[in-house]
Amino acid sequence: MKYDFETLIDRSKHGSGKWSAMWEKNPDTKEGVVPFSVADMEFKNAPEIAEGLKKYMDTHILGYTGPTDEYLETVCQWMKDQHDWDIKPEHIVCTCGVVSALFVAVKAFCQPGDGIIVMPPVYYPFYMAVENGGCEIVRCPLIYENNTYSMDFDLLEKLAAESKNKMLIFCSPHNPVSRVWTKEELKRVGEICIKNNVRIISDEIHFDLVMPGYQHTVFPNAGDFGDKVMVCTAPSKTFNLAAMQTSNIIIPNKEDREAFQKELGHGGPGALGLEACRIAYTQCKPWMEEMLEVIHSNYQFAVDFIKERLPEIKPIELQGTYLLWLDCTAFGKTAQELEEIMVQKAQLFFDEGYVFGPEGEGFERVNLAVPQWVLKDGLERMEKALHA
């Protein structure tokens, strides 16, 4: 491989959120333990980004900076090349993150008391955005059968028909269950929502992270949905740029875009975030392709390890994202008991399934974006603790 995916950077003193949370949960954590929780990577950044930002610093002034025409065209080109999606520069609203965009969208498009549909187990900031806007969480749980997940279209149709429900916050690929939805599935969701005047906000931050044999479809390409879908994208998951706080929210409808921008105010990404995104989208596709090979290799390694040494656990097929969803319910532990084993005995710091909703109790979400030797060490600690 051209790039280094084996060197581990010690982030314990770098202000990393998940590393700090690890020490808070277990102050006795041994030196050298790596957390597998929050969805950023334990990989070195693409060298093109580091080198490009250094050059930028030598040639630019860090004053107030907004997206340039070159930047907007670069984002449009990435969407076209990677996802066969035609967007226009004026459709792009740059924000400091997808999560903050969800908070803004709820306040821009809903009134307190409105219902907002989510499909749990799902990324927990969805709930936070709904509650922060004074709205009601309306649950349309995914169906879990035969070790895979599907959508409950009958329930979605029933909920969408209720006049109080104004919005669906959708996750594609789905976090944490890693489903890559088919075009047919997306089309059915879109038709149900549009028929019932339910606005669709599609969080597609993991849209570049798709495993072999699967194809991501951006929601607007699934049907004749015109400008009725707002899509949240970012380079942060693909290129490990979360600290750059740069997201590209695609809002084709002019009135919706103006309402969103009004609620957003003047907040937006900084100069280095915009430049990091531009560099990533123009120079770092080879790094992304190698990274995806590493993620898939880690997934296969984890599945083989679990099958041989922890057969009680059922790994859910990784179709997209770099987040492996493990069904640990066969151990018969409560969510709290399972967390106690992982955090205190195994010194393993996953995202506990219950944080994604009660539908996730008894599950663990494992971040596979680590060097494989780190993954092996963690799995061995899990085996020892669970068998004890």
mmCIF file of C-alpha atoms in Angstrom:
data_model
loop_
_atom_site.group_PDB
_atom_site.id
_atom_site.type_symbol
_atom_site.label_atom_id
_atom_site.label_comp_id
_atom_site.label_asym_id
_atom_site.label_seq_id
_atom_site.Cartn_x
_atom_site.Cartn_y
_atom_site.Cartn_z
ATOM 1 C CA MET A 1 0.000 0.000 0.000
ATOM 2 C CA LYS A 2 1.108 3.542 -0.700
ATOM 3 C CA TYR A 3 -0.327 4.980 2.531
ATOM 4 C CA ASP A 4 0.286 4.223 6.209
ATOM 5 C CA PHE A 5 -2.700 2.686 8.002
ATOM 6 C CA GLU A 6 -0.676 0.892 10.685
ATOM 7 C CA THR A 7 0.928 3.706 12.670
ATOM 8 C CA LEU A 8 -1.095 4.666 15.740
ATOM 9 C CA ILE A 9 -1.076 8.287 16.876
ATOM 10 C CA ASP A 10 -1.456 8.639 20.653
ATOM 11 C CA ARG A 11 -4.340 11.105 21.004
ATOM 12 C CA SER A 12 -4.607 10.893 24.776
ATOM 13 C CA LYS A 13 -3.292 14.438 25.252
ATOM 14 C CA HIS A 14 -4.643 15.975 22.036
ATOM 15 C CA GLY A 15 -8.130 16.860 23.287
ATOM 16 C CA SER A 16 -9.752 13.937 21.466
ATOM 17 C CA GLY A 17 -13.348 13.593 22.637
ATOM 18 C CA LYS A 18 -13.448 9.811 22.655
ATOM 19 C CA TRP A 19 -10.041 9.435 24.297
ATOM 20 C CA SER A 20 -11.044 11.864 27.058
ATOM 21 C CA ALA A 21 -14.361 10.036 27.536
ATOM 22 C CA MET A 22 -12.466 6.745 27.897
ATOM 23 C CA TRP A 23 -10.504 8.040 30.884
ATOM 24 C CA GLU A 24 -13.662 9.513 32.420
ATOM 25 C CA LYS A 25 -15.445 6.165 32.216
ATOM 26 C CA ASN A 26 -12.517 4.223 33.625
ATOM 27 C CA PRO A 27 -9.679 6.242 35.187
ATOM 28 C CA ASP A 28 -7.764 2.981 35.681
ATOM 29 C CA THR A 29 -7.555 2.280 31.958
ATOM 30 C CA LYS A 30 -4.148 0.896 31.096
ATOM 31 C CA GLU A 31 -1.736 2.864 28.978
ATOM 32 C CA GLY A 32 -1.949 1.864 25.335
ATOM 33 C CA VAL A 33 -5.693 1.099 25.289
ATOM 34 C CA VAL A 34 -7.453 2.631 22.266
ATOM 35 C CA PRO A 35 -11.186 3.503 22.273
ATOM 36 C CA PHE A 36 -13.499 2.132 19.560
ATOM 37 C CA SER A 37 -16.382 4.521 20.125
ATOM 38 C CA VAL A 38 -16.909 7.903 18.436
ATOM 39 C CA ALA A 39 -16.853 7.754 14.639
ATOM 40 C CA ASP A 40 -13.545 9.290 13.758
ATOM 41 C CA MET A 41 -10.543 7.314 12.535
ATOM 42 C CA GLU A 42 -7.367 6.233 14.286
ATOM 43 C CA PHE A 43 -5.585 6.546 10.936
ATOM 44 C CA LYS A 44 -3.068 9.197 9.963
ATOM 45 C CA ASN A 45 -4.601 11.784 7.672
ATOM 46 C CA ALA A 46 -3.851 11.684 3.981
ATOM 47 C CA PRO A 47 -0.431 13.353 3.545
ATOM 48 C CA GLU A 48 -1.804 15.431 0.664
ATOM 49 C CA ILE A 49 -4.074 17.216 3.142
ATOM 50 C CA ALA A 50 -1.300 17.951 5.623
ATOM 51 C CA GLU A 51 1.026 19.179 2.889
ATOM 52 C CA GLY A 52 -1.702 21.200 1.201
ATOM 53 C CA LEU A 53 -2.681 22.964 4.413
ATOM 54 C CA LYS A 54 0.948 23.858 5.092
ATOM 55 C CA LYS A 55 1.199 25.416 1.628
ATOM 56 C CA TYR A 56 -2.075 27.250 2.198
ATOM 57 C CA MET A 57 -0.733 28.719 5.433
ATOM 58 C CA ASP A 58 2.310 30.024 3.560
ATOM 59 C CA THR A 59 0.259 31.775 0.899
ATOM 60 C CA HIS A 60 -2.965 32.918 2.602
ATOM 61 C CA ILE A 61 -4.127 35.153 5.408
ATOM 62 C CA LEU A 62 -6.499 33.627 7.932
ATOM 63 C CA GLY A 63 -9.078 36.376 7.845
ATOM 64 C CA TYR A 64 -12.810 35.970 7.366
ATOM 65 C CA THR A 65 -13.135 33.429 4.580
ATOM 66 C CA GLY A 66 -16.118 31.885 2.821
ATOM 67 C CA PRO A 67 -16.458 29.229 0.110
ATOM 68 C CA THR A 68 -14.975 30.285 -3.215
ATOM 69 C CA ASP A 69 -16.385 29.453 -6.632
ATOM 70 C CA GLU A 70 -13.579 26.894 -6.972
ATOM 71 C CA TYR A 71 -14.604 25.277 -3.702
ATOM 72 C CA LEU A 72 -18.287 25.036 -4.686
ATOM 73 C CA GLU A 73 -17.433 23.614 -8.111
ATOM 74 C CA THR A 74 -15.160 21.057 -6.437
ATOM 75 C CA VAL A 75 -18.008 19.858 -4.219
ATOM 76 C CA CYS A 76 -20.317 19.627 -7.224
ATOM 77 C CA GLN A 77 -17.719 17.611 -9.140
ATOM 78 C CA TRP A 78 -17.253 15.159 -6.254
ATOM 79 C CA MET A 79 -20.992 14.539 -6.104
ATOM 80 C CA LYS A 80 -21.079 13.942 -9.851
ATOM 81 C CA ASP A 81 -18.027 11.692 -9.996
ATOM 82 C CA GLN A 82 -18.703 9.644 -6.864
ATOM 83 C CA HIS A 83 -22.488 9.537 -6.782
ATOM 84 C CA ASP A 84 -23.722 10.463 -10.279
ATOM 85 C CA TRP A 85 -25.537 13.359 -8.638
ATOM 86 C CA ASP A 86 -25.938 16.677 -10.402
ATOM 87 C CA ILE A 87 -26.129 19.637 -8.065
ATOM 88 C CA LYS A 88 -25.535 23.345 -8.606
ATOM 89 C CA PRO A 89 -23.176 25.554 -6.597
ATOM 90 C CA GLU A 90 -26.065 27.672 -5.363
ATOM 91 C CA HIS A 91 -27.643 24.581 -3.763
ATOM 92 C CA ILE A 92 -24.784 24.278 -1.273
ATOM 93 C CA VAL A 93 -24.978 25.732 2.215
ATOM 94 C CA CYS A 94 -21.745 25.298 4.157
ATOM 95 C CA THR A 95 -22.123 24.618 7.872
ATOM 96 C CA CYS A 96 -19.838 23.618 10.732
ATOM 97 C CA GLY A 97 -21.244 20.090 10.805
ATOM 98 C CA VAL A 98 -24.094 17.790 9.891
ATOM 99 C CA VAL A 99 -25.335 17.586 13.485
ATOM 100 C CA SER A 100 -25.596 21.358 13.761
ATOM 101 C CA ALA A 101 -27.382 21.372 10.387
ATOM 102 C CA LEU A 102 -29.989 18.963 11.772
ATOM 103 C CA PHE A 103 -30.599 21.282 14.722
ATOM 104 C CA VAL A 104 -30.999 24.212 12.328
ATOM 105 C CA ALA A 105 -33.321 22.279 9.996
ATOM 106 C CA VAL A 106 -35.694 21.324 12.811
ATOM 107 C CA LYS A 107 -36.032 24.943 13.900
ATOM 108 C CA ALA A 108 -36.245 26.269 10.346
ATOM 109 C CA PHE A 109 -38.904 23.893 9.089
ATOM 110 C CA CYS A 110 -40.902 22.734 12.131
ATOM 111 C CA GLN A 111 -42.922 24.266 14.933
ATOM 112 C CA PRO A 112 -42.787 23.172 18.588
ATOM 113 C CA GLY A 113 -45.057 20.199 19.036
ATOM 114 C CA ASP A 114 -44.634 18.888 15.503
ATOM 115 C CA GLY A 115 -43.800 15.224 15.133
ATOM 116 C CA ILE A 116 -40.501 14.186 13.538
ATOM 117 C CA ILE A 117 -40.082 10.588 12.416
ATOM 118 C CA VAL A 118 -36.862 8.674 13.080
ATOM 119 C CA MET A 119 -35.941 5.027 12.475
ATOM 120 C CA PRO A 120 -34.254 3.609 15.571
ATOM 121 C CA PRO A 121 -31.837 2.297 16.563
ATOM 122 C CA VAL A 122 -30.352 5.440 15.084
ATOM 123 C CA TYR A 123 -27.635 8.031 15.584
ATOM 124 C CA TYR A 124 -28.534 9.631 18.903
ATOM 125 C CA PRO A 125 -28.092 13.329 17.911
ATOM 126 C CA PHE A 126 -31.255 12.869 15.835
ATOM 127 C CA TYR A 127 -33.178 12.670 19.098
ATOM 128 C CA MET A 128 -31.309 15.669 20.471
ATOM 129 C CA ALA A 129 -32.130 17.813 17.431
ATOM 130 C CA VAL A 130 -35.832 16.957 17.692
ATOM 131 C CA GLU A 131 -36.033 17.661 21.410
ATOM 132 C CA ASN A 132 -33.995 20.871 21.137
ATOM 133 C CA GLY A 133 -36.572 22.183 18.665
ATOM 134 C CA GLY A 134 -39.429 21.417 21.054
ATOM 135 C CA CYS A 135 -40.741 18.727 18.726
ATOM 136 C CA GLU A 136 -41.923 15.180 19.369
ATOM 137 C CA ILE A 137 -39.864 12.114 18.519
ATOM 138 C CA VAL A 138 -41.999 9.735 16.453
ATOM 139 C CA ARG A 139 -40.468 6.272 16.351
ATOM 140 C CA CYS A 140 -40.632 4.052 13.285
ATOM 141 C CA PRO A 141 -38.257 1.266 14.409
ATOM 142 C CA LEU A 142 -36.334 -0.779 11.903
ATOM 143 C CA ILE A 143 -37.311 -4.431 11.658
ATOM 144 C CA TYR A 144 -34.592 -6.790 12.891
ATOM 145 C CA GLU A 145 -34.976 -10.288 11.450
ATOM 146 C CA ASN A 146 -32.531 -12.984 10.357
ATOM 147 C CA ASN A 147 -29.562 -10.921 11.460
ATOM 148 C CA THR A 148 -30.387 -7.967 9.207
ATOM 149 C CA TYR A 149 -32.442 -4.792 9.269
ATOM 150 C CA SER A 150 -35.207 -3.492 7.030
ATOM 151 C CA MET A 151 -37.643 -0.597 7.132
ATOM 152 C CA ASP A 152 -41.221 -0.906 8.348
ATOM 153 C CA PHE A 153 -42.972 0.699 5.388
ATOM 154 C CA ASP A 154 -46.460 -0.039 6.694
ATOM 155 C CA LEU A 155 -45.750 1.802 9.927
ATOM 156 C CA LEU A 156 -44.030 4.621 8.057
ATOM 157 C CA GLU A 157 -47.108 5.061 5.880
ATOM 158 C CA LYS A 158 -49.334 5.186 8.947
ATOM 159 C CA LEU A 159 -47.124 7.715 10.739
ATOM 160 C CA ALA A 160 -46.630 9.894 7.656
ATOM 161 C CA ALA A 161 -50.410 10.125 7.247
ATOM 162 C CA GLU A 162 -50.765 11.742 10.687
ATOM 163 C CA SER A 163 -51.039 15.491 10.128
ATOM 164 C CA LYS A 164 -48.884 16.393 13.143
ATOM 165 C CA ASN A 165 -45.844 14.607 11.677
ATOM 166 C CA LYS A 166 -43.956 17.073 9.485
ATOM 167 C CA MET A 167 -40.480 15.656 8.951
ATOM 168 C CA LEU A 168 -38.439 12.473 8.554
ATOM 169 C CA ILE A 169 -34.792 12.580 9.618
ATOM 170 C CA PHE A 170 -33.311 9.726 7.620
ATOM 171 C CA CYS A 171 -29.913 8.033 7.891
ATOM 172 C CA SER A 172 -28.263 6.677 4.730
ATOM 173 C CA PRO A 173 -26.101 4.616 5.026
ATOM 174 C CA HIS A 174 -27.665 3.836 8.359
ATOM 175 C CA ASN A 175 -25.756 4.468 11.562
ATOM 176 C CA PRO A 176 -25.399 2.227 13.563
ATOM 177 C CA VAL A 177 -26.779 -0.813 11.679
ATOM 178 C CA SER A 178 -24.672 -0.084 8.543
ATOM 179 C CA ARG A 179 -27.407 -0.783 5.992
ATOM 180 C CA VAL A 180 -26.897 0.640 2.526
ATOM 181 C CA TRP A 181 -30.460 1.186 1.388
ATOM 182 C CA THR A 182 -31.399 0.077 -2.113
ATOM 183 C CA LYS A 183 -32.748 2.508 -4.667
ATOM 184 C CA GLU A 184 -36.124 0.766 -4.448
ATOM 185 C CA GLU A 185 -36.257 1.179 -0.673
ATOM 186 C CA LEU A 186 -35.404 4.863 -0.923
ATOM 187 C CA LYS A 187 -37.971 5.417 -3.631
ATOM 188 C CA ARG A 188 -40.693 3.916 -1.465
ATOM 189 C CA VAL A 189 -39.724 6.096 1.501
ATOM 190 C CA GLY A 190 -39.729 9.174 -0.716
ATOM 191 C CA GLU A 191 -43.098 8.418 -2.248
ATOM 192 C CA ILE A 192 -44.692 7.856 1.160
ATOM 193 C CA CYS A 193 -43.313 11.083 2.583
ATOM 194 C CA ILE A 194 -44.026 13.309 -0.398
ATOM 195 C CA LYS A 195 -47.580 12.015 -0.711
ATOM 196 C CA ASN A 196 -48.150 13.046 2.905
ATOM 197 C CA ASN A 197 -46.194 16.338 2.822
ATOM 198 C CA VAL A 198 -43.531 15.016 5.182
ATOM 199 C CA ARG A 199 -40.227 16.801 4.640
ATOM 200 C CA ILE A 200 -37.161 14.558 4.199
ATOM 201 C CA ILE A 201 -33.813 15.432 5.768
ATOM 202 C CA SER A 202 -31.318 12.779 4.653
ATOM 203 C CA ASP A 203 -28.099 12.460 6.648
ATOM 204 C CA GLU A 204 -25.641 10.944 4.160
ATOM 205 C CA ILE A 205 -22.393 11.775 5.914
ATOM 206 C CA HIS A 206 -21.157 8.175 5.428
ATOM 207 C CA PHE A 207 -22.093 8.081 1.736
ATOM 208 C CA ASP A 208 -18.557 7.472 0.463
ATOM 209 C CA LEU A 209 -17.977 4.587 2.885
ATOM 210 C CA VAL A 210 -19.504 1.603 1.095
ATOM 211 C CA MET A 211 -18.235 -1.956 1.129
ATOM 212 C CA PRO A 212 -17.629 -4.139 -1.957
ATOM 213 C CA GLY A 213 -20.814 -5.365 -3.571
ATOM 214 C CA TYR A 214 -22.915 -2.385 -2.496
ATOM 215 C CA GLN A 215 -23.820 0.894 -4.134
ATOM 216 C CA HIS A 216 -24.992 4.008 -2.332
ATOM 217 C CA THR A 217 -27.811 5.986 -3.933
ATOM 218 C CA VAL A 218 -28.183 9.593 -2.878
ATOM 219 C CA PHE A 219 -31.804 10.106 -1.922
ATOM 220 C CA PRO A 220 -32.705 12.580 -4.702
ATOM 221 C CA ASN A 221 -31.554 10.040 -7.317
ATOM 222 C CA ALA A 222 -33.977 7.385 -6.062
ATOM 223 C CA GLY A 223 -37.057 8.916 -7.663
ATOM 224 C CA ASP A 224 -38.683 12.005 -9.068
ATOM 225 C CA PHE A 225 -38.277 13.970 -5.871
ATOM 226 C CA GLY A 226 -37.095 17.236 -7.409
ATOM 227 C CA ASP A 227 -36.183 19.706 -4.694
ATOM 228 C CA LYS A 228 -38.130 18.012 -1.926
ATOM 229 C CA VAL A 229 -35.149 16.445 -0.137
ATOM 230 C CA MET A 230 -32.403 18.162 1.875
ATOM 231 C CA VAL A 231 -29.191 16.103 1.895
ATOM 232 C CA CYS A 232 -26.471 16.498 4.526
ATOM 233 C CA THR A 233 -22.943 15.672 3.361
ATOM 234 C CA ALA A 234 -19.402 16.241 4.612
ATOM 235 C CA PRO A 235 -15.826 15.139 3.952
ATOM 236 C CA SER A 236 -15.356 14.461 7.662
ATOM 237 C CA LYS A 237 -16.079 10.721 7.810
ATOM 238 C CA THR A 238 -14.477 9.905 4.463
ATOM 239 C CA PHE A 239 -11.202 11.718 5.125
ATOM 240 C CA ASN A 240 -11.156 11.940 8.952
ATOM 241 C CA LEU A 241 -11.649 15.711 9.002
ATOM 242 C CA ALA A 242 -14.132 16.119 11.851
ATOM 243 C CA ALA A 243 -11.994 18.777 13.551
ATOM 244 C CA MET A 244 -12.178 20.895 10.398
ATOM 245 C CA GLN A 245 -15.921 21.387 11.052
ATOM 246 C CA THR A 246 -16.924 21.607 7.406
ATOM 247 C CA SER A 247 -20.124 20.202 5.932
ATOM 248 C CA ASN A 248 -21.964 20.766 2.671
ATOM 249 C CA ILE A 249 -25.739 20.786 3.012
ATOM 250 C CA ILE A 250 -27.538 20.430 -0.314
ATOM 251 C CA ILE A 251 -30.854 22.325 -0.454
ATOM 252 C CA PRO A 252 -32.126 22.747 -4.042
ATOM 253 C CA ASN A 253 -35.361 24.543 -3.080
ATOM 254 C CA LYS A 254 -34.658 28.283 -2.946
ATOM 255 C CA GLU A 255 -37.276 29.094 -0.295
ATOM 256 C CA ASP A 256 -36.120 26.230 1.902
ATOM 257 C CA ARG A 257 -32.512 27.276 1.466
ATOM 258 C CA GLU A 258 -33.291 30.847 2.490
ATOM 259 C CA ALA A 259 -35.243 29.652 5.540
ATOM 260 C CA PHE A 260 -32.375 27.390 6.541
ATOM 261 C CA GLN A 261 -29.793 30.138 6.079
ATOM 262 C CA LYS A 262 -31.896 32.571 8.096
ATOM 263 C CA GLU A 263 -32.008 30.146 11.027
ATOM 264 C CA LEU A 264 -28.329 29.295 10.594
ATOM 265 C CA GLY A 265 -27.254 32.915 10.871
ATOM 266 C CA HIS A 266 -23.654 33.711 10.047
ATOM 267 C CA GLY A 267 -22.040 30.505 11.284
ATOM 268 C CA GLY A 268 -19.938 28.530 8.845
ATOM 269 C CA PRO A 269 -16.684 26.607 8.459
ATOM 270 C CA GLY A 270 -13.323 28.326 8.632
ATOM 271 C CA ALA A 271 -10.722 28.761 5.944
ATOM 272 C CA LEU A 272 -8.718 25.637 6.829
ATOM 273 C CA GLY A 273 -11.815 23.444 6.830
ATOM 274 C CA LEU A 274 -12.856 24.652 3.392
ATOM 275 C CA GLU A 275 -9.340 24.118 2.055
ATOM 276 C CA ALA A 276 -9.059 20.659 3.620
ATOM 277 C CA CYS A 277 -12.299 19.649 1.903
ATOM 278 C CA ARG A 278 -11.124 21.022 -1.437
ATOM 279 C CA ILE A 279 -7.821 19.147 -1.180
ATOM 280 C CA ALA A 280 -9.560 15.929 -0.132
ATOM 281 C CA TYR A 281 -12.011 16.040 -3.028
ATOM 282 C CA THR A 282 -9.352 16.846 -5.633
ATOM 283 C CA GLN A 283 -6.289 14.890 -4.470
ATOM 284 C CA CYS A 284 -7.202 12.190 -1.965
ATOM 285 C CA LYS A 285 -9.364 9.642 -3.750
ATOM 286 C CA PRO A 286 -6.456 7.120 -3.831
ATOM 287 C CA TRP A 287 -6.113 7.447 -0.038
ATOM 288 C CA MET A 288 -9.876 6.868 0.327
ATOM 289 C CA GLU A 289 -9.753 3.755 -1.832
ATOM 290 C CA GLU A 290 -6.927 2.238 0.236
ATOM 291 C CA MET A 291 -8.710 3.192 3.458
ATOM 292 C CA LEU A 292 -11.844 1.341 2.312
ATOM 293 C CA GLU A 293 -9.742 -1.753 1.620
ATOM 294 C CA VAL A 294 -8.383 -1.564 5.179
ATOM 295 C CA ILE A 295 -11.883 -1.181 6.648
ATOM 296 C CA HIS A 296 -13.136 -4.185 4.692
ATOM 297 C CA SER A 297 -10.119 -6.230 5.773
ATOM 298 C CA ASN A 298 -10.751 -5.250 9.408
ATOM 299 C CA TYR A 299 -14.386 -6.246 9.050
ATOM 300 C CA GLN A 300 -13.470 -9.663 7.686
ATOM 301 C CA PHE A 301 -10.887 -10.115 10.435
ATOM 302 C CA ALA A 302 -13.435 -9.232 13.142
ATOM 303 C CA VAL A 303 -16.105 -11.524 11.727
ATOM 304 C CA ASP A 304 -13.676 -14.460 11.487
ATOM 305 C CA PHE A 305 -12.427 -13.846 15.036
ATOM 306 C CA ILE A 306 -15.947 -13.677 16.447
ATOM 307 C CA LYS A 307 -17.126 -16.739 14.549
ATOM 308 C CA GLU A 308 -14.237 -18.814 15.879
ATOM 309 C CA ARG A 309 -13.841 -17.477 19.404
ATOM 310 C CA LEU A 310 -17.042 -15.641 20.348
ATOM 311 C CA PRO A 311 -19.804 -17.520 18.510
ATOM 312 C CA GLU A 312 -22.457 -16.156 20.875
ATOM 313 C CA ILE A 313 -22.095 -12.754 19.196
ATOM 314 C CA LYS A 314 -23.834 -12.068 15.888
ATOM 315 C CA PRO A 315 -22.061 -9.461 13.739
ATOM 316 C CA ILE A 316 -24.434 -7.552 11.474
ATOM 317 C CA GLU A 317 -23.197 -7.436 7.882
ATOM 318 C CA LEU A 318 -21.180 -4.291 7.233
ATOM 319 C CA GLN A 319 -22.607 -2.757 4.076
ATOM 320 C CA GLY A 320 -21.604 0.848 4.674
ATOM 321 C CA THR A 321 -19.848 3.089 7.236
ATOM 322 C CA TYR A 322 -16.884 1.763 9.242
ATOM 323 C CA LEU A 323 -19.072 0.902 12.237
ATOM 324 C CA LEU A 324 -19.635 -2.770 13.053
ATOM 325 C CA TRP A 325 -22.915 -3.508 14.877
ATOM 326 C CA LEU A 326 -22.700 -6.525 17.184
ATOM 327 C CA ASP A 327 -25.680 -8.415 18.583
ATOM 328 C CA CYS A 328 -24.585 -9.512 22.070
ATOM 329 C CA THR A 329 -28.061 -10.352 23.359
ATOM 330 C CA ALA A 330 -27.269 -14.071 23.598
ATOM 331 C CA PHE A 331 -25.282 -13.380 26.770
ATOM 332 C CA GLY A 332 -28.515 -12.437 28.524
ATOM 333 C CA LYS A 333 -27.035 -9.310 30.098
ATOM 334 C CA THR A 334 -28.819 -6.053 30.698
ATOM 335 C CA ALA A 335 -27.451 -3.036 28.884
ATOM 336 C CA GLN A 336 -25.839 -1.872 32.116
ATOM 337 C CA GLU A 337 -24.285 -5.265 32.850
ATOM 338 C CA LEU A 338 -22.880 -5.493 29.342
ATOM 339 C CA GLU A 339 -21.405 -2.012 29.615
ATOM 340 C CA GLU A 340 -19.840 -2.888 32.972
ATOM 341 C CA ILE A 341 -18.111 -5.914 31.442
ATOM 342 C CA MET A 342 -16.830 -3.950 28.471
ATOM 343 C CA VAL A 343 -15.681 -0.801 30.253
ATOM 344 C CA GLN A 344 -14.437 -2.128 33.593
ATOM 345 C CA LYS A 345 -13.325 -5.698 32.888
ATOM 346 C CA ALA A 346 -12.300 -5.641 29.234
ATOM 347 C CA GLN A 347 -11.332 -1.957 29.179
ATOM 348 C CA LEU A 348 -13.180 -1.752 25.891
ATOM 349 C CA PHE A 349 -14.826 1.483 24.934
ATOM 350 C CA PHE A 350 -17.442 0.878 22.251
ATOM 351 C CA ASP A 351 -20.566 2.947 21.722
ATOM 352 C CA GLU A 352 -23.112 1.066 23.812
ATOM 353 C CA GLY A 353 -26.140 0.047 21.793
ATOM 354 C CA TYR A 354 -28.662 1.614 24.160
ATOM 355 C CA VAL A 355 -27.500 5.147 23.305
ATOM 356 C CA PHE A 356 -29.114 4.658 19.895
ATOM 357 C CA GLY A 357 -32.468 3.907 21.535
ATOM 358 C CA PRO A 358 -33.950 0.995 23.484
ATOM 359 C CA GLU A 359 -33.956 -0.978 20.234
ATOM 360 C CA GLY A 360 -30.166 -1.098 20.556
ATOM 361 C CA GLU A 361 -29.980 -2.589 24.047
ATOM 362 C CA GLY A 362 -27.713 -5.617 24.107
ATOM 363 C CA PHE A 363 -25.760 -4.415 21.071
ATOM 364 C CA GLU A 364 -22.349 -2.786 20.713
ATOM 365 C CA ARG A 365 -21.109 -0.431 17.967
ATOM 366 C CA VAL A 366 -17.436 -0.966 17.124
ATOM 367 C CA ASN A 367 -15.342 1.537 15.199
ATOM 368 C CA LEU A 368 -13.272 -0.440 12.671
ATOM 369 C CA ALA A 369 -11.193 2.541 11.523
ATOM 370 C CA VAL A 370 -8.131 1.469 13.486
ATOM 371 C CA PRO A 371 -4.909 -0.378 12.646
ATOM 372 C CA GLN A 372 -5.691 -4.091 12.533
ATOM 373 C CA TRP A 373 -3.303 -4.885 15.368
ATOM 374 C CA VAL A 374 -5.311 -2.506 17.579
ATOM 375 C CA LEU A 375 -8.537 -4.280 16.594
ATOM 376 C CA LYS A 376 -7.007 -7.675 17.358
ATOM 377 C CA ASP A 377 -5.931 -6.522 20.812
ATOM 378 C CA GLY A 378 -9.414 -5.222 21.574
ATOM 379 C CA LEU A 379 -11.174 -8.375 20.403
ATOM 380 C CA GLU A 380 -8.875 -10.521 22.514
ATOM 381 C CA ARG A 381 -9.724 -8.456 25.602
ATOM 382 C CA MET A 382 -13.407 -8.822 24.812
ATOM 383 C CA GLU A 383 -13.079 -12.599 24.476
ATOM 384 C CA LYS A 384 -11.313 -12.882 27.812
ATOM 385 C CA ALA A 385 -13.816 -10.692 29.671
ATOM 386 C CA LEU A 386 -16.973 -12.275 28.233
ATOM 387 C CA HIS A 387 -15.786 -15.832 28.785
ATOM 388 C CA ALA A 388 -14.778 -14.959 32.336
#
